[in-house]
CSV table of C-alpha atoms in Angstrom, one decimal:
chain,number,residue,atom,x,y,z
L,1,MET,CA,11.2,-5.7,-14.6
L,2,ASP,CA,14.0,-7.5,-12.9
L,3,THR,CA,14.9,-7.1,-9.3
L,4,LYS,CA,17.6,-4.4,-10.0
L,5,ASP,CA,15.1,-2.3,-12.0
L,6,LEU,CA,12.4,-2.7,-9.3
L,7,SER,CA,14.9,-1.6,-6.7
L,8,LEU,CA,15.9,1.5,-8.7
L,9,LEU,CA,12.3,2.4,-9.2
L,10,ALA,CA,11.5,2.0,-5.5
L,11,THR,CA,14.3,4.5,-4.8
L,12,GLN,CA,12.7,6.9,-7.3
L,13,VAL,CA,9.3,6.4,-5.7
L,14,ARG,CA,10.7,7.3,-2.3
L,15,ARG,CA,12.2,10.4,-3.8
L,16,ASP,CA,8.8,11.3,-5.3
L,17,ILE,CA,7.3,10.8,-1.8
L,18,ILE,CA,9.7,13.2,-0.2
L,19,ARG,CA,9.3,15.9,-2.9
L,20,MET,CA,5.5,15.6,-2.9
L,21,VAL,CA,5.1,15.9,0.9
L,22,SER,CA,7.7,18.7,1.1
L,23,ALA,CA,6.2,20.8,-1.6
L,24,ALA,CA,2.7,20.5,0.0
L,25,ALA,CA,4.1,21.0,3.5
L,26,SER,CA,1.7,18.3,4.5
L,27,GLY,CA,1.3,14.6,4.2
L,28,HIS,CA,2.4,11.2,5.5
L,29,PRO,CA,6.0,10.3,4.5
L,30,GLY,CA,6.8,7.6,7.1
L,31,GLY,CA,4.4,4.8,6.0
L,32,SER,CA,4.7,5.8,2.4
L,33,LEU,CA,8.5,5.3,2.4
L,34,GLY,CA,8.0,1.9,4.2
L,35,ALA,CA,5.6,0.6,1.6
L,36,ALA,CA,7.5,1.6,-1.5
L,37,ASP,CA,9.1,-1.7,-2.2
L,38,LEU,CA,5.8,-3.6,-2.0
L,39,MET,CA,3.9,-1.1,-4.1
L,40,VAL,CA,6.5,-1.2,-6.9
L,41,VAL,CA,6.5,-5.0,-7.0
L,42,LEU,CA,2.7,-5.1,-7.0
L,43,TYR,CA,2.3,-2.7,-9.9
L,44,PHE,CA,5.3,-3.6,-12.0
L,45,HIS,CA,5.5,-7.3,-11.4
L,46,THR,CA,2.5,-9.0,-9.8
L,47,LEU,CA,-0.8,-7.4,-10.6
L,48,LYS,CA,-2.6,-8.3,-13.8
L,49,HIS,CA,-3.7,-4.8,-14.8
L,50,ASN,CA,-3.8,-2.4,-17.7
L,51,PRO,CA,-3.9,1.4,-17.0
L,52,ALA,CA,-5.2,2.0,-20.5
L,53,THR,CA,-8.4,0.0,-19.9
L,54,PHE,CA,-9.0,0.9,-16.2
L,55,THR,CA,-12.6,0.7,-15.1
L,56,MET,CA,-14.2,0.9,-11.7
L,57,LYS,CA,-15.4,-2.7,-12.0
L,58,GLY,CA,-12.0,-4.0,-13.1
L,59,GLU,CA,-13.3,-6.7,-15.4
L,60,GLY,CA,-10.7,-9.2,-16.4
L,61,GLN,CA,-8.0,-7.6,-14.3
L,62,ASP,CA,-6.7,-7.8,-10.7
L,63,VAL,CA,-7.7,-4.8,-8.6
L,64,PHE,CA,-6.0,-3.1,-5.6
L,65,TYR,CA,-7.5,-1.2,-2.7
L,66,LEU,CA,-5.4,1.0,-0.4
L,67,SER,CA,-7.2,1.0,3.0
L,68,ASN,CA,-4.6,3.0,4.9
L,69,GLY,CA,-5.2,5.9,2.6
L,70,HIS,CA,-2.9,8.4,4.4
L,71,VAL,CA,0.0,6.7,2.6
L,72,SER,CA,-1.4,8.1,-0.7
L,73,PRO,CA,2.0,9.6,-1.8
L,74,VAL,CA,3.4,6.1,-2.5
L,75,TRP,CA,0.3,5.0,-4.3
L,76,TYR,CA,0.1,8.1,-6.4
L,77,SER,CA,3.8,7.8,-7.4
L,78,VAL,CA,3.4,4.1,-8.4
L,79,LEU,CA,0.1,4.8,-10.3
L,80,ALA,CA,1.6,7.7,-12.2
L,81,ARG,CA,4.8,5.8,-13.1
L,82,SER,CA,2.8,2.7,-14.2
L,83,GLY,CA,0.8,4.9,-16.6
L,84,TYR,CA,-2.5,5.7,-14.9
L,85,PHE,CA,-2.0,9.5,-15.2
L,86,PRO,CA,0.9,11.8,-16.2
L,87,VAL,CA,3.9,11.7,-13.9
L,88,PRO,CA,4.1,15.6,-13.8
L,89,GLU,CA,0.7,15.6,-12.1
L,90,LEU,CA,2.5,14.5,-8.9
L,91,ALA,CA,3.4,18.1,-8.5
L,92,THR,CA,-0.2,18.9,-7.7
L,93,PHE,CA,-0.3,16.7,-4.5
L,94,ARG,CA,-2.7,18.2,-1.9
L,95,MET,CA,-3.3,21.3,-3.9
L,96,LEU,CA,-6.8,22.8,-4.1
L,97,ASP,CA,-8.9,21.1,-6.9
L,98,SER,CA,-6.1,18.6,-7.5
L,99,ARG,CA,-7.1,15.0,-8.3
L,100,LEU,CA,-4.3,14.0,-5.8
L,101,GLN,CA,-5.9,14.7,-2.5
L,102,GLY,CA,-4.2,13.9,0.8
L,103,HIS,CA,-6.4,10.8,1.1
L,104,PRO,CA,-7.4,9.1,-2.2
L,105,THR,CA,-10.8,9.8,-3.6
L,106,PRO,CA,-12.5,8.9,-6.9
L,107,ALA,CA,-14.5,12.1,-6.9
L,108,LYS,CA,-12.5,13.8,-9.6
L,109,GLY,CA,-12.1,10.6,-11.7
L,110,LEU,CA,-8.5,9.7,-10.8
L,111,PRO,CA,-7.7,6.4,-12.7
L,112,GLY,CA,-6.6,3.6,-10.4
L,113,VAL,CA,-8.7,4.8,-7.4
L,114,ARG,CA,-12.1,3.0,-6.8
L,115,VAL,CA,-13.1,4.2,-3.3
L,116,ALA,CA,-12.3,7.0,-1.0
L,117,SER,CA,-9.9,5.7,1.8
L,118,GLY,CA,-8.3,7.0,4.9
L,119,SER,CA,-11.2,6.5,7.2
L,120,LEU,CA,-9.3,3.6,8.7
L,121,GLY,CA,-10.8,0.1,9.0
L,122,GLN,CA,-12.9,0.1,5.9
L,123,GLY,CA,-10.7,-1.1,3.0
L,124,LEU,CA,-10.9,-4.8,3.8
L,125,SER,CA,-14.7,-4.7,3.6
L,126,CYS,CA,-14.5,-2.9,0.3
L,127,ALA,CA,-12.1,-5.5,-1.1
L,128,ILE,CA,-14.2,-8.4,0.1
L,129,GLY,CA,-17.2,-6.9,-1.7
L,130,HIS,CA,-15.3,-6.6,-4.9
L,131,ALA,CA,-13.9,-10.1,-4.6
L,132,LEU,CA,-17.4,-11.5,-4.1
L,133,GLY,CA,-18.5,-9.5,-7.2
L,134,LYS,CA,-15.8,-11.1,-9.2
L,135,LYS,CA,-17.0,-14.5,-8.1
L,136,LEU,CA,-20.5,-13.7,-9.2
L,137,ASP,CA,-19.2,-12.5,-12.6
L,138,GLY,CA,-17.1,-15.6,-13.1
L,139,ASP,CA,-14.0,-13.4,-13.2
L,140,GLU,CA,-11.0,-15.4,-12.0
L,141,ASN,CA,-8.8,-12.4,-11.3
L,142,LEU,CA,-7.8,-11.4,-7.8
L,143,VAL,CA,-8.4,-8.6,-5.4
L,144,TYR,CA,-5.6,-7.2,-3.3
L,145,VAL,CA,-5.8,-4.8,-0.3
L,146,MET,CA,-3.2,-3.1,1.9
L,147,MET,CA,-3.9,-2.1,5.5
L,148,GLY,CA,-1.8,-0.6,8.3
L,149,ASP,CA,-1.1,-2.6,11.4
L,150,GLY,CA,-2.4,0.2,13.7
L,151,GLU,CA,-5.5,0.3,11.5
L,152,THR,CA,-6.3,-3.3,12.5
L,153,GLU,CA,-7.1,-2.1,15.9
L,154,GLU,CA,-10.4,-1.1,14.3
L,155,GLY,CA,-13.3,-3.5,15.1
L,156,GLN,CA,-14.6,-3.5,11.5
L,157,VAL,CA,-11.4,-5.2,10.3
L,158,TRP,CA,-12.1,-8.2,12.5
L,159,GLU,CA,-15.8,-8.4,11.4
L,160,ALA,CA,-14.6,-8.4,7.8
L,161,ALA,CA,-11.9,-11.0,8.6
L,162,MET,CA,-14.5,-13.3,10.1
L,163,PHE,CA,-16.9,-12.7,7.1
L,164,ALA,CA,-14.2,-13.4,4.5
L,165,ALA,CA,-13.2,-16.7,6.1
L,166,GLY,CA,-16.8,-17.7,6.8
L,167,LYS,CA,-17.9,-17.0,3.2
L,168,LYS,CA,-14.8,-18.6,1.7
L,169,VAL,CA,-13.6,-15.4,-0.1
L,170,ASP,CA,-10.6,-17.2,-1.6
L,171,ASN,CA,-9.9,-14.7,-4.4
L,172,LEU,CA,-8.6,-12.1,-1.9
L,173,ILE,CA,-5.0,-11.3,-0.8
L,174,ALA,CA,-4.7,-8.9,2.0
L,175,ILE,CA,-1.4,-7.3,3.1
L,176,VAL,CA,-0.7,-5.6,6.4
L,177,ASP,CA,2.2,-3.1,6.7
L,178,TRP,CA,3.4,-4.5,10.0
L,179,ASN,CA,5.9,-1.7,11.0
L,180,ASN,CA,4.7,-1.5,14.6
L,181,GLN,CA,4.2,2.3,14.4
L,182,GLN,CA,1.2,4.5,14.4
L,183,ILE,CA,0.4,8.1,14.9
L,184,ASP,CA,0.6,8.1,18.7
L,185,GLY,CA,3.5,5.8,19.2
L,186,SER,CA,4.3,2.1,18.7
L,187,CYS,CA,1.5,-0.4,18.3
L,188,GLU,CA,2.8,-2.0,21.5
L,189,GLU,CA,2.3,1.2,23.4
L,190,VAL,CA,-1.1,2.1,22.0
L,191,MET,CA,-2.7,-1.4,21.8
L,192,SER,CA,-0.6,-4.5,21.5
L,193,LEU,CA,-1.3,-6.7,18.5
L,194,GLY,CA,-0.3,-9.7,20.6
L,195,ASP,CA,0.4,-12.9,18.6
L,196,TYR,CA,-0.5,-11.3,15.3
L,197,PRO,CA,-0.1,-14.3,13.0
L,198,ALA,CA,-2.0,-16.6,15.4
L,199,LYS,CA,-4.9,-14.2,15.4
L,200,TRP,CA,-5.3,-14.2,11.6
L,201,LYS,CA,-4.9,-18.0,11.5
L,202,ALA,CA,-7.6,-18.3,14.2
L,203,PHE,CA,-9.9,-16.2,12.1
L,204,GLY,CA,-9.5,-18.8,9.3
L,205,TRP,CA,-7.0,-17.1,7.0
L,206,GLU,CA,-4.0,-18.5,5.2
L,207,VAL,CA,-1.1,-16.5,6.8
L,208,LEU,CA,2.2,-15.7,5.2
L,209,GLN,CA,5.0,-13.4,6.5
L,210,MET,CA,7.7,-11.5,4.6
L,211,ASP,CA,10.4,-8.9,4.7
L,212,GLY,CA,8.8,-5.9,3.0
L,213,HIS,CA,12.2,-4.5,1.9
L,214,ASN,CA,13.6,-7.7,0.3
L,215,ILE,CA,12.3,-7.5,-3.3
L,216,PRO,CA,13.0,-11.1,-4.2
L,217,GLU,CA,11.2,-12.2,-1.0
L,218,ILE,CA,8.3,-9.9,-1.8
L,219,ILE,CA,8.0,-11.4,-5.3
L,220,ALA,CA,8.2,-15.0,-4.0
L,221,THR,CA,5.7,-14.4,-1.2
L,222,LEU,CA,3.2,-12.8,-3.5
L,223,ASP,CA,3.6,-15.7,-5.9
L,224,LYS,CA,3.0,-18.1,-2.9
L,225,ALA,CA,-0.1,-16.1,-1.9
L,226,LYS,CA,-1.5,-16.4,-5.4
L,227,SER,CA,-0.9,-20.2,-5.4
L,228,LEU,CA,-3.0,-20.4,-2.2
L,229,THR,CA,-6.1,-18.7,-3.7
L,230,GLY,CA,-9.0,-20.7,-4.8
L,231,ASN,CA,-8.7,-23.1,-1.9
L,232,GLY,CA,-11.5,-21.9,0.3
L,233,LYS,CA,-9.6,-19.4,2.4
L,234,PRO,CA,-8.7,-15.8,2.1
L,235,VAL,CA,-4.9,-15.1,2.2
L,236,ILE,CA,-3.1,-12.5,4.3
L,237,ILE,CA,0.5,-11.4,4.2
L,238,LEU,CA,2.0,-9.8,7.3
L,239,MET,CA,4.8,-7.6,5.9
L,240,LYS,CA,7.5,-6.4,8.3
L,241,THR,CA,8.7,-3.0,7.3
L,242,ASP,CA,10.5,0.0,8.7
L,243,MET,CA,8.5,3.2,8.8
L,244,GLY,CA,10.5,5.9,7.0
L,245,ARG,CA,12.7,3.4,5.2
L,246,GLY,CA,15.4,5.0,3.0
L,247,VAL,CA,15.9,8.1,5.0
L,248,ASP,CA,18.0,7.6,8.1
L,249,PHE,CA,16.4,10.3,10.3
L,250,MET,CA,12.9,9.1,9.5
L,251,CYS,CA,13.5,5.4,9.8
L,252,GLY,CA,11.9,3.3,12.5
L,253,THR,CA,10.0,6.0,14.3
L,254,ASN,CA,6.4,7.3,14.3
L,255,GLU,CA,7.7,10.9,14.4
L,256,TRP,CA,7.3,11.0,10.6
L,257,HIS,CA,4.0,9.3,10.4
L,258,GLY,CA,2.2,12.6,9.4
L,259,LYS,CA,4.8,15.4,9.3
L,260,ALA,CA,6.4,17.1,6.3
L,261,PRO,CA,10.1,17.8,6.2
L,262,ASN,CA,11.4,21.4,6.1
L,263,LYS,CA,13.8,22.6,3.4
L,264,GLU,CA,16.9,21.4,5.1
L,265,GLN,CA,15.4,18.0,6.0
L,266,THR,CA,14.2,17.6,2.5
L,267,GLU,CA,17.6,18.2,1.1
L,268,ARG,CA,19.1,15.7,3.6
L,269,ALA,CA,16.5,13.1,2.6
L,270,LEU,CA,16.9,13.6,-1.2
L,271,ALA,CA,20.7,13.2,-0.8
L,272,GLN,CA,20.0,9.7,0.4
L,273,LEU,CA,17.6,8.9,-2.5
L,274,PRO,CA,19.4,9.5,-5.8
L,275,GLU,CA,17.3,10.2,-8.9
L,276,THR,CA,17.1,6.9,-10.8
L,277,VAL,CA,14.5,7.0,-13.5
L,278,GLY,CA,13.8,10.8,-13.7
L,279,ASP,CA,12.1,13.3,-11.4
L,280,TYR,CA,8.8,14.9,-12.4
């Protein structure tokens, strides 16, 4: 897909997010909206993957882990629209017995999901384990993981970061959604991240930064990250985004971290996100 098509799809994904969270009257729209551009580029441009041959082990394919599992709406939308399950199933988000639970889980066999996530701080460790498994199998494909910036206040993240560098897990690309917002306020208010790039560099990682809403820049940065793999260091991309991107009254605030819009707010949001490739 070219950049125009990717942008149009990202708008549709944002529309899916609003509709899913509104219908369920529950969910996390803010971070989901902010990560839409990245997730579309990953699944429709960068990842080497085939929904038709999905396996938990992911032999011969790139694999992706979502550590900040509360942004499941964006992941479900992209998984469905890339062929992992029927797009109309998005209408079951957060319903009883649905495969699309509020936080992703493989319990009901949802293709694309390999571990339960949403207990923050664990996804990087899972991704490192899978990356080491690929090395043992001689599989040259890559492992990707996305985390939230507030999530990296968890100690387990830094244990994993130290392990990955120390064990030269160089088939791993981590991405942090660096929107400086978390459920209780800004990251600066809750626990300052300090010199964030310098911290990751000090832990022995290759560090890149990008604008998470500039699709050509996302493509170029992911390509750069791939070129840095295999050189003895894990790679991390610090991605600057706006929580709530695409909806003016949700953008740039933690207020919509985990709150569903009412009917009037849903209508206002959808008016800003025109249908581009077809609603479910």
